[in-house]
Tab-separated table of C-alpha atoms in Angstrom:
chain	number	residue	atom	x	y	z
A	1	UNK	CA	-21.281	110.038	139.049
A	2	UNK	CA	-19.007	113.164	138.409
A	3	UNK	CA	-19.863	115.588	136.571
A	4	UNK	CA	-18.160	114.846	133.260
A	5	UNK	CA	-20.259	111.878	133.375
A	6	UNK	CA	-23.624	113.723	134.169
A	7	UNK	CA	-22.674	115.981	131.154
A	8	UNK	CA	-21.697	113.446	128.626
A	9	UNK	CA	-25.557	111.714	129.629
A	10	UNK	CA	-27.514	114.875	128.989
A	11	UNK	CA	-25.961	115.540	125.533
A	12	UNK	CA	-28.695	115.137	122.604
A	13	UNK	CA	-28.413	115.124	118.882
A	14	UNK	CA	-31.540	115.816	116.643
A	15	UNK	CA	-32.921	115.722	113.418
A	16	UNK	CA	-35.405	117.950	111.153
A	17	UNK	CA	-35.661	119.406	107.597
A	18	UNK	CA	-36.222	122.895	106.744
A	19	UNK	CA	-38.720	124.335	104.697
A	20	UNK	CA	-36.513	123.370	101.650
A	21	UNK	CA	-36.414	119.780	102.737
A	22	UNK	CA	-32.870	120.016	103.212
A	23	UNK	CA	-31.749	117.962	106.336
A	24	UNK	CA	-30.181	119.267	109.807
A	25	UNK	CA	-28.676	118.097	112.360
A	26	UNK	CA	-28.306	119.473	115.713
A	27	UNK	CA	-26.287	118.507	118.615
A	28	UNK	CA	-26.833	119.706	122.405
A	29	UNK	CA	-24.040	119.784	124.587
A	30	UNK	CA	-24.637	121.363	128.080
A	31	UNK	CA	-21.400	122.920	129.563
A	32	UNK	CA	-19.573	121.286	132.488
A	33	UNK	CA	-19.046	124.506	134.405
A	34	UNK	CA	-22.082	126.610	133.666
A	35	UNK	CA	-26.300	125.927	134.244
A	36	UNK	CA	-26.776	128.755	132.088
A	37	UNK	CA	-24.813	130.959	129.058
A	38	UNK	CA	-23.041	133.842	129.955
A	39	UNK	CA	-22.332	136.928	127.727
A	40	UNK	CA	-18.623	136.108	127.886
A	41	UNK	CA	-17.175	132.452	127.127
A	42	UNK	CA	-14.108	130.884	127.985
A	43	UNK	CA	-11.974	130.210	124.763
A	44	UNK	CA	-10.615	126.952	125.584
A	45	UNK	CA	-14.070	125.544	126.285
A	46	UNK	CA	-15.490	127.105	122.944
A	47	UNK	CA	-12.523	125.100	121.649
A	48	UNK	CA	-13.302	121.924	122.902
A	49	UNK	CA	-16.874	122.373	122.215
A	50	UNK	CA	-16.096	122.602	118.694
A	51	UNK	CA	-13.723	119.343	118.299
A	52	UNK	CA	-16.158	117.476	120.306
A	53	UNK	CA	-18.872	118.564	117.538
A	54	UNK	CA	-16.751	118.074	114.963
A	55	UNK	CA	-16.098	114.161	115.844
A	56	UNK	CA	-19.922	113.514	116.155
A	57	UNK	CA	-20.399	114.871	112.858
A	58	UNK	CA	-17.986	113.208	111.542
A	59	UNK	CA	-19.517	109.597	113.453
A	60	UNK	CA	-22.755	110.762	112.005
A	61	UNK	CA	-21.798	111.148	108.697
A	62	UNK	CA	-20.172	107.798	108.598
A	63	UNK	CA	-23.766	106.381	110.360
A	64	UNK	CA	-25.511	107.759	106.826
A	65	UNK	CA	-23.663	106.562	104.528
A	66	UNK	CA	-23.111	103.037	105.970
A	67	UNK	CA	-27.067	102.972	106.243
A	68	UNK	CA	-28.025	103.998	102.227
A	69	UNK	CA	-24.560	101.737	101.246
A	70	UNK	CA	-26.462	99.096	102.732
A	71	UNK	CA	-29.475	99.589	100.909
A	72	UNK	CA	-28.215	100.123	97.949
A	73	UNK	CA	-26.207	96.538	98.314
A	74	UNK	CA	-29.176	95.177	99.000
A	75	UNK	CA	-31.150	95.783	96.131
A	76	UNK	CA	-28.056	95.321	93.855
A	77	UNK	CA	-28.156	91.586	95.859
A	78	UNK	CA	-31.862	91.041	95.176
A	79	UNK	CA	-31.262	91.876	91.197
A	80	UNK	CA	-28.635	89.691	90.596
A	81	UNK	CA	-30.236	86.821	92.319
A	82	UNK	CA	-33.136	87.282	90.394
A	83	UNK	CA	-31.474	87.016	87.318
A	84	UNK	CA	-29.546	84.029	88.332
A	85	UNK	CA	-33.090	82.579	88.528
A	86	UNK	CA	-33.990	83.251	85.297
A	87	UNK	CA	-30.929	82.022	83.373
A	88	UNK	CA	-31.154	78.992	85.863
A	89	UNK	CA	-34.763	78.264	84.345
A	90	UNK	CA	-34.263	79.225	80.671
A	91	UNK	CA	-31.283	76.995	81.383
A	92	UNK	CA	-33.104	73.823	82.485
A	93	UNK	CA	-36.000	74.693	79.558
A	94	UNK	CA	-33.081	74.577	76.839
A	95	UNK	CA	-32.039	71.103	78.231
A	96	UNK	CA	-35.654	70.030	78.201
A	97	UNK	CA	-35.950	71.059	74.861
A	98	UNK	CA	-32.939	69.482	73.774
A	99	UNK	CA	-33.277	66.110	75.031
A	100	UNK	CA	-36.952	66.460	73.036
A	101	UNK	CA	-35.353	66.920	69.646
A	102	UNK	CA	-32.642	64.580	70.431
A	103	UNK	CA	-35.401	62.195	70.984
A	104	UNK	CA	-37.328	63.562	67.627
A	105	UNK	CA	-33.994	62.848	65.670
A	106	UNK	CA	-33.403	59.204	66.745
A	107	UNK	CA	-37.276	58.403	66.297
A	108	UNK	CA	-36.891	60.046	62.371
A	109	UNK	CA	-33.591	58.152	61.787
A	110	UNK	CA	-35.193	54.972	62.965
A	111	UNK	CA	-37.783	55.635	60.302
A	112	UNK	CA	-35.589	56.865	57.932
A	113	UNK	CA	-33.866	53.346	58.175
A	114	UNK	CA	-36.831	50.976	57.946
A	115	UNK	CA	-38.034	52.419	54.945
A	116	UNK	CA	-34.660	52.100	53.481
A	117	UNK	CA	-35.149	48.282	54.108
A	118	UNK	CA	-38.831	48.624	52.848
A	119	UNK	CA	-37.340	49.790	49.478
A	120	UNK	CA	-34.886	47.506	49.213
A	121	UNK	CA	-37.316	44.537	50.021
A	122	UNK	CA	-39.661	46.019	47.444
A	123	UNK	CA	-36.360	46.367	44.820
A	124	UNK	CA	-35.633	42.502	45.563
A	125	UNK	CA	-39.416	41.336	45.894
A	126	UNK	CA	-39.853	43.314	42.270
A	127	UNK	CA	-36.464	41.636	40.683
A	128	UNK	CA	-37.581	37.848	41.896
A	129	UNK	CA	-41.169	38.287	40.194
A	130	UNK	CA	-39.193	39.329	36.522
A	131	UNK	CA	-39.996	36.455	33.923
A	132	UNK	CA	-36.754	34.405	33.797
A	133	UNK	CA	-38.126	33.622	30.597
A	134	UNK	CA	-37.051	36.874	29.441
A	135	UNK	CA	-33.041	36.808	30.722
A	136	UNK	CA	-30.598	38.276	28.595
A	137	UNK	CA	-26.924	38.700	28.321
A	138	UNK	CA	-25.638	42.331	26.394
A	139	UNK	CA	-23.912	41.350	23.807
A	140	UNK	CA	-21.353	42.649	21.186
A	141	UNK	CA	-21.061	40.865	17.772
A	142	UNK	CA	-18.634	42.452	15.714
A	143	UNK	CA	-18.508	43.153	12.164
A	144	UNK	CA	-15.186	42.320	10.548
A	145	UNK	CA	-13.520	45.047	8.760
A	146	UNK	CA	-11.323	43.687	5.909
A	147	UNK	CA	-8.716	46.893	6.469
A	148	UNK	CA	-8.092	45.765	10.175
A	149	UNK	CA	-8.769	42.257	10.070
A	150	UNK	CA	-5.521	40.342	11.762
A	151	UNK	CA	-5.343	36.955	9.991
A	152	UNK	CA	-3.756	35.176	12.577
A	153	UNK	CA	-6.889	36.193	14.633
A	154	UNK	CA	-4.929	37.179	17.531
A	155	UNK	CA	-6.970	40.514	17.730
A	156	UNK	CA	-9.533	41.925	15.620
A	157	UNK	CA	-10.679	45.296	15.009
A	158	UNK	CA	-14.737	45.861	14.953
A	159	UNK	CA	-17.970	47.590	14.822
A	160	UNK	CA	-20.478	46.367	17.276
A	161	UNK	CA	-23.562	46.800	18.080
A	162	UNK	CA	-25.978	45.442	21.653
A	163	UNK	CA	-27.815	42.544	20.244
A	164	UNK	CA	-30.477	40.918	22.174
A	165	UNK	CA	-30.384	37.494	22.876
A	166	UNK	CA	-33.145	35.986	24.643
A	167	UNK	CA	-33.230	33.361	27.309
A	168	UNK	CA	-34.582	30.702	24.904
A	169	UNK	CA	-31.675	30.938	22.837
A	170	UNK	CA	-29.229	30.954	25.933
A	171	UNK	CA	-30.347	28.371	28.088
A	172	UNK	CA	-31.999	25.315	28.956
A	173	UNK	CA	-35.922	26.071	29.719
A	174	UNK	CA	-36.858	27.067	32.951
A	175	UNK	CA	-33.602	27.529	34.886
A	176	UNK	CA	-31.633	31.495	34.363
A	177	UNK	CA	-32.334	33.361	37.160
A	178	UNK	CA	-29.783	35.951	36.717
A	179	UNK	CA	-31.401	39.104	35.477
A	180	UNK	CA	-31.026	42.215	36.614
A	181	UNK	CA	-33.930	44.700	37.327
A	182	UNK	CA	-35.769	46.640	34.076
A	183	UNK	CA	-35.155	46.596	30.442
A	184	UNK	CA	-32.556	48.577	28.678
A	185	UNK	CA	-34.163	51.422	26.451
A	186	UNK	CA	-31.300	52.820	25.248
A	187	UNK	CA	-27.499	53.400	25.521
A	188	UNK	CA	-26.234	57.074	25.240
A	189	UNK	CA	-23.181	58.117	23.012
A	190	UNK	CA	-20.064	57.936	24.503
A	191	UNK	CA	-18.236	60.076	26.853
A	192	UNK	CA	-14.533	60.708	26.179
A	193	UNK	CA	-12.805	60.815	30.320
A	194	UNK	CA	-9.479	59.915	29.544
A	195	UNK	CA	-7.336	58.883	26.574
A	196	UNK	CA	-4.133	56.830	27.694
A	197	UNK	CA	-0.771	58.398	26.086
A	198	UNK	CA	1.129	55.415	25.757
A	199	UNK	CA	0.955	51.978	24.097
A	200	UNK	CA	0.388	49.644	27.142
A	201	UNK	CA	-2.846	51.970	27.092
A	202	UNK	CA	-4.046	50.311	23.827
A	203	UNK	CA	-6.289	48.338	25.821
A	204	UNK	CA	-6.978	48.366	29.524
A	205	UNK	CA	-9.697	47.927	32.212
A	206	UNK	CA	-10.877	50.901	34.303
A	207	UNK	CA	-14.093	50.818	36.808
A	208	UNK	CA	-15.097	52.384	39.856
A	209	UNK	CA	-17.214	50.223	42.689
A	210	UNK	CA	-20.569	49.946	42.634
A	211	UNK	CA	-20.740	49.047	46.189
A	212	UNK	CA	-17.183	50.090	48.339
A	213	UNK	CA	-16.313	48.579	51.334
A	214	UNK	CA	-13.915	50.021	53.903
A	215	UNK	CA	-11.856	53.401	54.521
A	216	UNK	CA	-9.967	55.377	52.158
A	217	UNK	CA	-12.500	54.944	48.808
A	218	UNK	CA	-15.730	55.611	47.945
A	219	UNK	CA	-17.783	54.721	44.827
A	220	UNK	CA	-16.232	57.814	43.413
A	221	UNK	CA	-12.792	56.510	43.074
A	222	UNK	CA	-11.858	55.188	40.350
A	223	UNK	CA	-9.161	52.536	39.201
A	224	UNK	CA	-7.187	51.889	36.045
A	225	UNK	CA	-5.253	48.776	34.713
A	226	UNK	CA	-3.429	49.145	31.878
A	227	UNK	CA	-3.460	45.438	30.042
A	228	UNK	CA	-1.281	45.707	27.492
A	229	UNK	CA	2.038	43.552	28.308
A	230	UNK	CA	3.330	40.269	29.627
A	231	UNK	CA	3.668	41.524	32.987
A	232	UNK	CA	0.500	43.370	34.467
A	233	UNK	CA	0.776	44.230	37.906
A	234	UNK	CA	0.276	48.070	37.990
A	235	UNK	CA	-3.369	49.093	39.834
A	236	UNK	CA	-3.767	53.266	39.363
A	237	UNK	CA	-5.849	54.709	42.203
A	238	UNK	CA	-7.867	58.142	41.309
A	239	UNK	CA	-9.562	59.603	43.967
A	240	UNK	CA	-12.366	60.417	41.675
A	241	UNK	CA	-13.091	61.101	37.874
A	242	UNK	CA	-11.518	64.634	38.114
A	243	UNK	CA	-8.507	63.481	38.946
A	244	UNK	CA	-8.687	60.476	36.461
A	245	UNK	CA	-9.128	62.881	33.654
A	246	UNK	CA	-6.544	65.101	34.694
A	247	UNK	CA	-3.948	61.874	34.384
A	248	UNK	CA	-2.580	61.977	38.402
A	249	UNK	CA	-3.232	58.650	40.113
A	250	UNK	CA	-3.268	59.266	44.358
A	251	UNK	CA	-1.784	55.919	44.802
A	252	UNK	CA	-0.126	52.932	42.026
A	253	UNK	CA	-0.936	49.693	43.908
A	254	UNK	CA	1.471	46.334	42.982
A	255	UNK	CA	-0.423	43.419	42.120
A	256	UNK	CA	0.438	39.945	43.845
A	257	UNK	CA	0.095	37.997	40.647
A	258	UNK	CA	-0.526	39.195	37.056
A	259	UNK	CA	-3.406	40.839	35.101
A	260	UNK	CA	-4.476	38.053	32.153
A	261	UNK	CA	-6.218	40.507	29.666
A	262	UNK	CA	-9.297	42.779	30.497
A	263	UNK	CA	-12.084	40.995	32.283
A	264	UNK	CA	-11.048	42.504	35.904
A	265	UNK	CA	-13.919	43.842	37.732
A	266	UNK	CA	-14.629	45.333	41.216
A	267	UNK	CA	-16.953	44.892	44.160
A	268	UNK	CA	-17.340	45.573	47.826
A	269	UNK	CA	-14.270	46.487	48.182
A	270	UNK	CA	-11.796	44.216	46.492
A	271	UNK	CA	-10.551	43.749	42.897
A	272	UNK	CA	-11.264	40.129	41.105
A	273	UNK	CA	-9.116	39.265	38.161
A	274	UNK	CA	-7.778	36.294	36.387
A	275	UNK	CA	-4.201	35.341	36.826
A	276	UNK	CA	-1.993	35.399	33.545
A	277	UNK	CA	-2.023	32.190	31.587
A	278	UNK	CA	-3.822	30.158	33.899
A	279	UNK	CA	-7.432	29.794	35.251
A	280	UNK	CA	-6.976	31.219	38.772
A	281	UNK	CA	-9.242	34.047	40.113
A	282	UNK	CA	-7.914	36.294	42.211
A	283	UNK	CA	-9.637	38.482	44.877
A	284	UNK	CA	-7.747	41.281	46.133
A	285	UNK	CA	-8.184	43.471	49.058
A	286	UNK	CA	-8.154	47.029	48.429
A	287	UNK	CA	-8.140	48.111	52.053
A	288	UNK	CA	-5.174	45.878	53.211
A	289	UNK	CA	-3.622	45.639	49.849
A	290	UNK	CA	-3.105	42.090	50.018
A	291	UNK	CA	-4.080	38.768	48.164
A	292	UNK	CA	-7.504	37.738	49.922
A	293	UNK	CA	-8.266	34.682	48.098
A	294	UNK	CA	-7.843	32.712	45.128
A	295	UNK	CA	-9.399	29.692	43.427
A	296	UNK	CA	-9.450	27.498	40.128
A	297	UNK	CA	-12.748	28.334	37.946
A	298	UNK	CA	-13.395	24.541	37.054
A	299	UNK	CA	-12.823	23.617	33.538
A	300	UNK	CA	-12.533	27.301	32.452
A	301	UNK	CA	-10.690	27.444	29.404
A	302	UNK	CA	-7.791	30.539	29.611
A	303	UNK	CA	-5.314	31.919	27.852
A	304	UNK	CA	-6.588	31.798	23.696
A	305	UNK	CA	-8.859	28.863	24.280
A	306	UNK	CA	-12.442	30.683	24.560
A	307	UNK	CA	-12.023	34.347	23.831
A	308	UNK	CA	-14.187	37.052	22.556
A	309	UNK	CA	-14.380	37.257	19.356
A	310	UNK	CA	-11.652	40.469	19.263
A	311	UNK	CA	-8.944	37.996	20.403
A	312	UNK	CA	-6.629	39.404	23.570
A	313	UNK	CA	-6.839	36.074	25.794
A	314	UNK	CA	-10.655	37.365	27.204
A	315	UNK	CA	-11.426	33.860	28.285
A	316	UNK	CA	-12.645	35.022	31.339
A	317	UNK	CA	-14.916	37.791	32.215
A	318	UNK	CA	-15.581	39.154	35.359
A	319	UNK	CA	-19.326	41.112	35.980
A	320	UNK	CA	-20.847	42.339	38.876
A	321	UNK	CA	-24.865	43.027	38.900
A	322	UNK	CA	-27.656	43.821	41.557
A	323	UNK	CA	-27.082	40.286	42.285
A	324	UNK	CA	-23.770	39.217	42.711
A	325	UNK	CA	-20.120	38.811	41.435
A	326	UNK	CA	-20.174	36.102	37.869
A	327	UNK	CA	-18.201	34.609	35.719
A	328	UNK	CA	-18.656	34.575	31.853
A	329	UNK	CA	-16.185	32.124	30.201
A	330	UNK	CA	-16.271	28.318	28.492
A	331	UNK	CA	-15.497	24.784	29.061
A	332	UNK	CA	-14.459	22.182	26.811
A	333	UNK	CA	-17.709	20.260	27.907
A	334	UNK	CA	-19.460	23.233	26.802
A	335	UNK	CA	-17.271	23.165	23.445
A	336	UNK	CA	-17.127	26.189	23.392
A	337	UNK	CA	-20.689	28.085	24.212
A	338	UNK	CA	-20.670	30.468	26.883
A	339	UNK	CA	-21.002	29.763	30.694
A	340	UNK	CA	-22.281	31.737	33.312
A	341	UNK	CA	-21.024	31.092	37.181
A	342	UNK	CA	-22.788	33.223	40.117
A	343	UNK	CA	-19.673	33.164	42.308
A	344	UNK	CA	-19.478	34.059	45.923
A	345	UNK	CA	-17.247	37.304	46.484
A	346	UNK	CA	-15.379	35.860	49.434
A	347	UNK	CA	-14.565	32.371	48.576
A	348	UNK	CA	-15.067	32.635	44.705
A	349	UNK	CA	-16.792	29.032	45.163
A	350	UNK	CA	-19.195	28.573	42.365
A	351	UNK	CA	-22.828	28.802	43.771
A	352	UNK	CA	-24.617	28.203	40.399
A	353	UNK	CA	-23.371	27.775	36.542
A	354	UNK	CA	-25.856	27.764	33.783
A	355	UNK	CA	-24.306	26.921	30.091
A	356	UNK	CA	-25.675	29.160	27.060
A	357	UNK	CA	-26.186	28.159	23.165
A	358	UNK	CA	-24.456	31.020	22.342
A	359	UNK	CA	-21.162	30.868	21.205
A	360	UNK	CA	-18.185	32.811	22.938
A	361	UNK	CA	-15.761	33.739	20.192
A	362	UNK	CA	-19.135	34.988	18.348
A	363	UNK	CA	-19.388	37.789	20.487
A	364	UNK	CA	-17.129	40.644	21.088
A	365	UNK	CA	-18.132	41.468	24.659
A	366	UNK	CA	-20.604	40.517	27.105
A	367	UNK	CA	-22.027	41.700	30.989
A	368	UNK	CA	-24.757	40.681	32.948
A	369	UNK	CA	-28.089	42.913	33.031
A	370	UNK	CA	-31.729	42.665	30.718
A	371	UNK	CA	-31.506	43.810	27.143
A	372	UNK	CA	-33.138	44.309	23.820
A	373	UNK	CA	-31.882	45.277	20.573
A	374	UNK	CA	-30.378	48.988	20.949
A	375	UNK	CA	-27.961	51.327	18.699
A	376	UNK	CA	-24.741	51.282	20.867
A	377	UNK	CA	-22.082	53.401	19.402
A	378	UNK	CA	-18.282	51.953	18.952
A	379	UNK	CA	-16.777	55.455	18.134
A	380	UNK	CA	-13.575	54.335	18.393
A	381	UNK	CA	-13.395	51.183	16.521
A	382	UNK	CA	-11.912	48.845	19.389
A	383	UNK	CA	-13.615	48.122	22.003
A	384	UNK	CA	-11.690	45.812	24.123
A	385	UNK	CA	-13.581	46.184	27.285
A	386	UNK	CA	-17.179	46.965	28.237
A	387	UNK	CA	-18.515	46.654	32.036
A	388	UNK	CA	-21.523	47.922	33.755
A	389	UNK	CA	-21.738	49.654	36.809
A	390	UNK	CA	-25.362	49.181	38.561
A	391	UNK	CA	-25.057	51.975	41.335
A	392	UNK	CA	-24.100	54.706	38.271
A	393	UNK	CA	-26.101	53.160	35.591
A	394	UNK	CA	-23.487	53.547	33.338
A	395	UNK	CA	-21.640	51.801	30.750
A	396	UNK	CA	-17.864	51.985	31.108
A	397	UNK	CA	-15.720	51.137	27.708
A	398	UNK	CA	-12.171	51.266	26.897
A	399	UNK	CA	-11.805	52.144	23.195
A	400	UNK	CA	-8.799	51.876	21.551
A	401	UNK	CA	-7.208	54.459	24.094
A	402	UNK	CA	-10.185	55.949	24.975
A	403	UNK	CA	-12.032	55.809	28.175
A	404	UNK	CA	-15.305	56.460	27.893
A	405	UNK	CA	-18.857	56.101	29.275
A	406	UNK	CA	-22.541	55.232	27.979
A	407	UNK	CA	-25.326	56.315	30.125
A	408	UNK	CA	-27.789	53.786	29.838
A	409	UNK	CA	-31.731	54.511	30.696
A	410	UNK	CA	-33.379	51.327	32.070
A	411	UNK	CA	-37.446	50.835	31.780
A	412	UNK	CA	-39.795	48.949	34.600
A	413	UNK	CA	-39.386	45.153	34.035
A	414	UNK	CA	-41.996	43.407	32.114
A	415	UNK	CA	-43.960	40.468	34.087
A	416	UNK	CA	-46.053	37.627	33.220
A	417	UNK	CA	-49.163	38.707	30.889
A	418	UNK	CA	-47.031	41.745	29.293
């Protein structure tokens, strides 16, 4: 070994703090030439002395401060992991938690829906233990007015009031099943929505559906024929009684066949009306505008034969109910009393006809429900039609122009023993 080498190996560097606590470093080189220090010193080796301290300090200070960066990564490491843990957990508790109320909301809609068909077994159980006994038809009878009465009795201009008439005048004992649930209390005054501005408008039905079926209209829309005219075809769409009162339809839909007079009516979805001067009924679809079906009412009479008592070829009226879609109308067989048909609202088969003793041209208007003897108010002096919407509770009228409503208020059906 030379003696660079032995040199080099007896080099030292040390460590200590002051009093102050401030940190020094020393380094020990022992000189190549020399055991001991002399008074004078060799400028070169002072100068190589120095550089050679210079680059350990330098080595040194890179030693530090790679040692407390370490450290300091660490911990930064150690933080952010931990936190990574803790979303991780509150992550996996918020799924727990969700999957718990998911569970919660299917278990309370599952409820929700069987007491839905609780009620509506309990609505249906209630309206098969009503007395048939005590069926009635609403009915208008009209009092003639010698100012407007038409002789040629084409039409006739009235007062009217809801008269009650009872089962036992209506049909044969034991057999009317057709009754709607409660008794009618009372019928509000009218309520002016629209007032047509034209005379095809004289007369008209409009109704909104007690029970929609399908996209595009809800039992808030409302429709609108016009009646007046030899060629009714036009079906007014309002989106709902807003609109209708502002006088914008959304859509004008072109009937197939045409309107006879003002017994239309609708239900789940379609429109049923009579075809002009015949006994055809007609079930249109309202979702793919298109004839659905159509069938002869047996032995109805149409067109003048059986009207209401107001005239305007109303041999045929259409109803809807909690029960069903019917027909009210006469036969000759029937010579002329009022029949009711339960029809079904795909086919329009007849399911079940009972005849009345009631005579059709005595009455001015009729619908199916439960009634007593009320005031009903004709404010406008023509009534020409009159339907009733279950789902609303509400009378609808047309009136001489006017299309109005009647809020109706319905009691709890009487039963055996009342």
């Amino acid at each position: 070994m030379n003696k660079g080498s032995q040199a080099q190996s007896q080099a030292s560097l040390s460590r200590f703090n002051d009093p102050t606590g401030r940190c020094h470093y020393t380094f020990t080189v022992p000189s190549p030439t020399e055991s001991s220090c002399s008074g004078s010193s060799n400028k070169q080796e002072l100068t190589g002395v120095l550089s050679r301290l210079t680059l350990v300090e330098a080595l040194v200070s890179r030693l530090v401060d790679g040692a407390d960066g370490s450290s300091g990564a660490g911990t930064a490491e150690e933080s952010l992991q931990e936190a990574y843990s803790q979303v991780t957990r509150e992550r996996d508790q918020l799924q727990q938690d969700k999957e718990h109320l998911s569970q919660q909301v299917q278990t309370l809609q599952s409820s929700l829906a069987e007491l839905d068909r609780e009620m509506e077994s309990l609505r249906k159980r209630s309206c098969q233990q009503t007395e048939a006994s005590e069926g009635a038809l609403y009915d208008y009878r009209p009092a003639k007015d010698p100012v407007h009465d038409l002789r040629n009795d084409a039409y006739q201009e009235m007062r009217a009031e809801v008269t009650e008439l009872p089962a036992s005048r209506l049909l044969p004992e034991g057999n009317l099943n057709f009754t709607g649930c409660g008794e009618l209390l009372s019928v509000g005054n009218p309520v002016l929505h629209r007032k047509a501005d034209s005379i095809t408008g004289k007369y008209g039905v409009w109704l909104q559906d007690p029970d929609p079926r399908g996209p595009g209209f809800t039992n808030q829309t409302v429709w609108r024929i016009d009646a007046v005219g030899t060629d009714v075809r036009q079906l007014f769409m309002y989106e709902d009684m807003e609109q209708f009162s502002r006088g914008f339809p959304s859509k004008v839909l072109v009937l197939p066949e045409p309107v006879e007079s003002t017994g239309a009516t609708l239900y789940r979805g379609s429109l049923y009306y009579q075809r002009r001067r015949s006994r055809t009924l007609i079930r249109y679809d309202l979702v793919t505008e298109s004839l659905a079906s159509r069938l002869e009412l047996p032995h109805a009479g149409f067109h003048g034969q059986h009207p209401y008592s107001w005239g305007g070829y109303t041999d045929i009226d259409l109803a809807v109910d909690e029960r069903g879609l019917w027909a009210i109308y006469s036969t000759a067989k029937a010579k002329g009393a009022i029949v009711i048909s339960q029809l079904d609202p795909v086919s329009l088969q007849v399911k079940e006809s009972w005849e009345t003793k009631i005579r059709k041209n005595s009455v001015a208007n009729a619908f199916m429900g439960r009634a007593t003897s009320v005031p009903f108010k004709n404010q406008y002096h023509y009534n020409s039609m009159v339907d009733y919407n279950h789902a609303h509770r509400k009378l609808y009228a047309w009136d001489n122009f006017h299309m109005v409503t009647y809020d109706v208020r319905l009691g709890r059906p009487r039963h055996r023993g009342n």
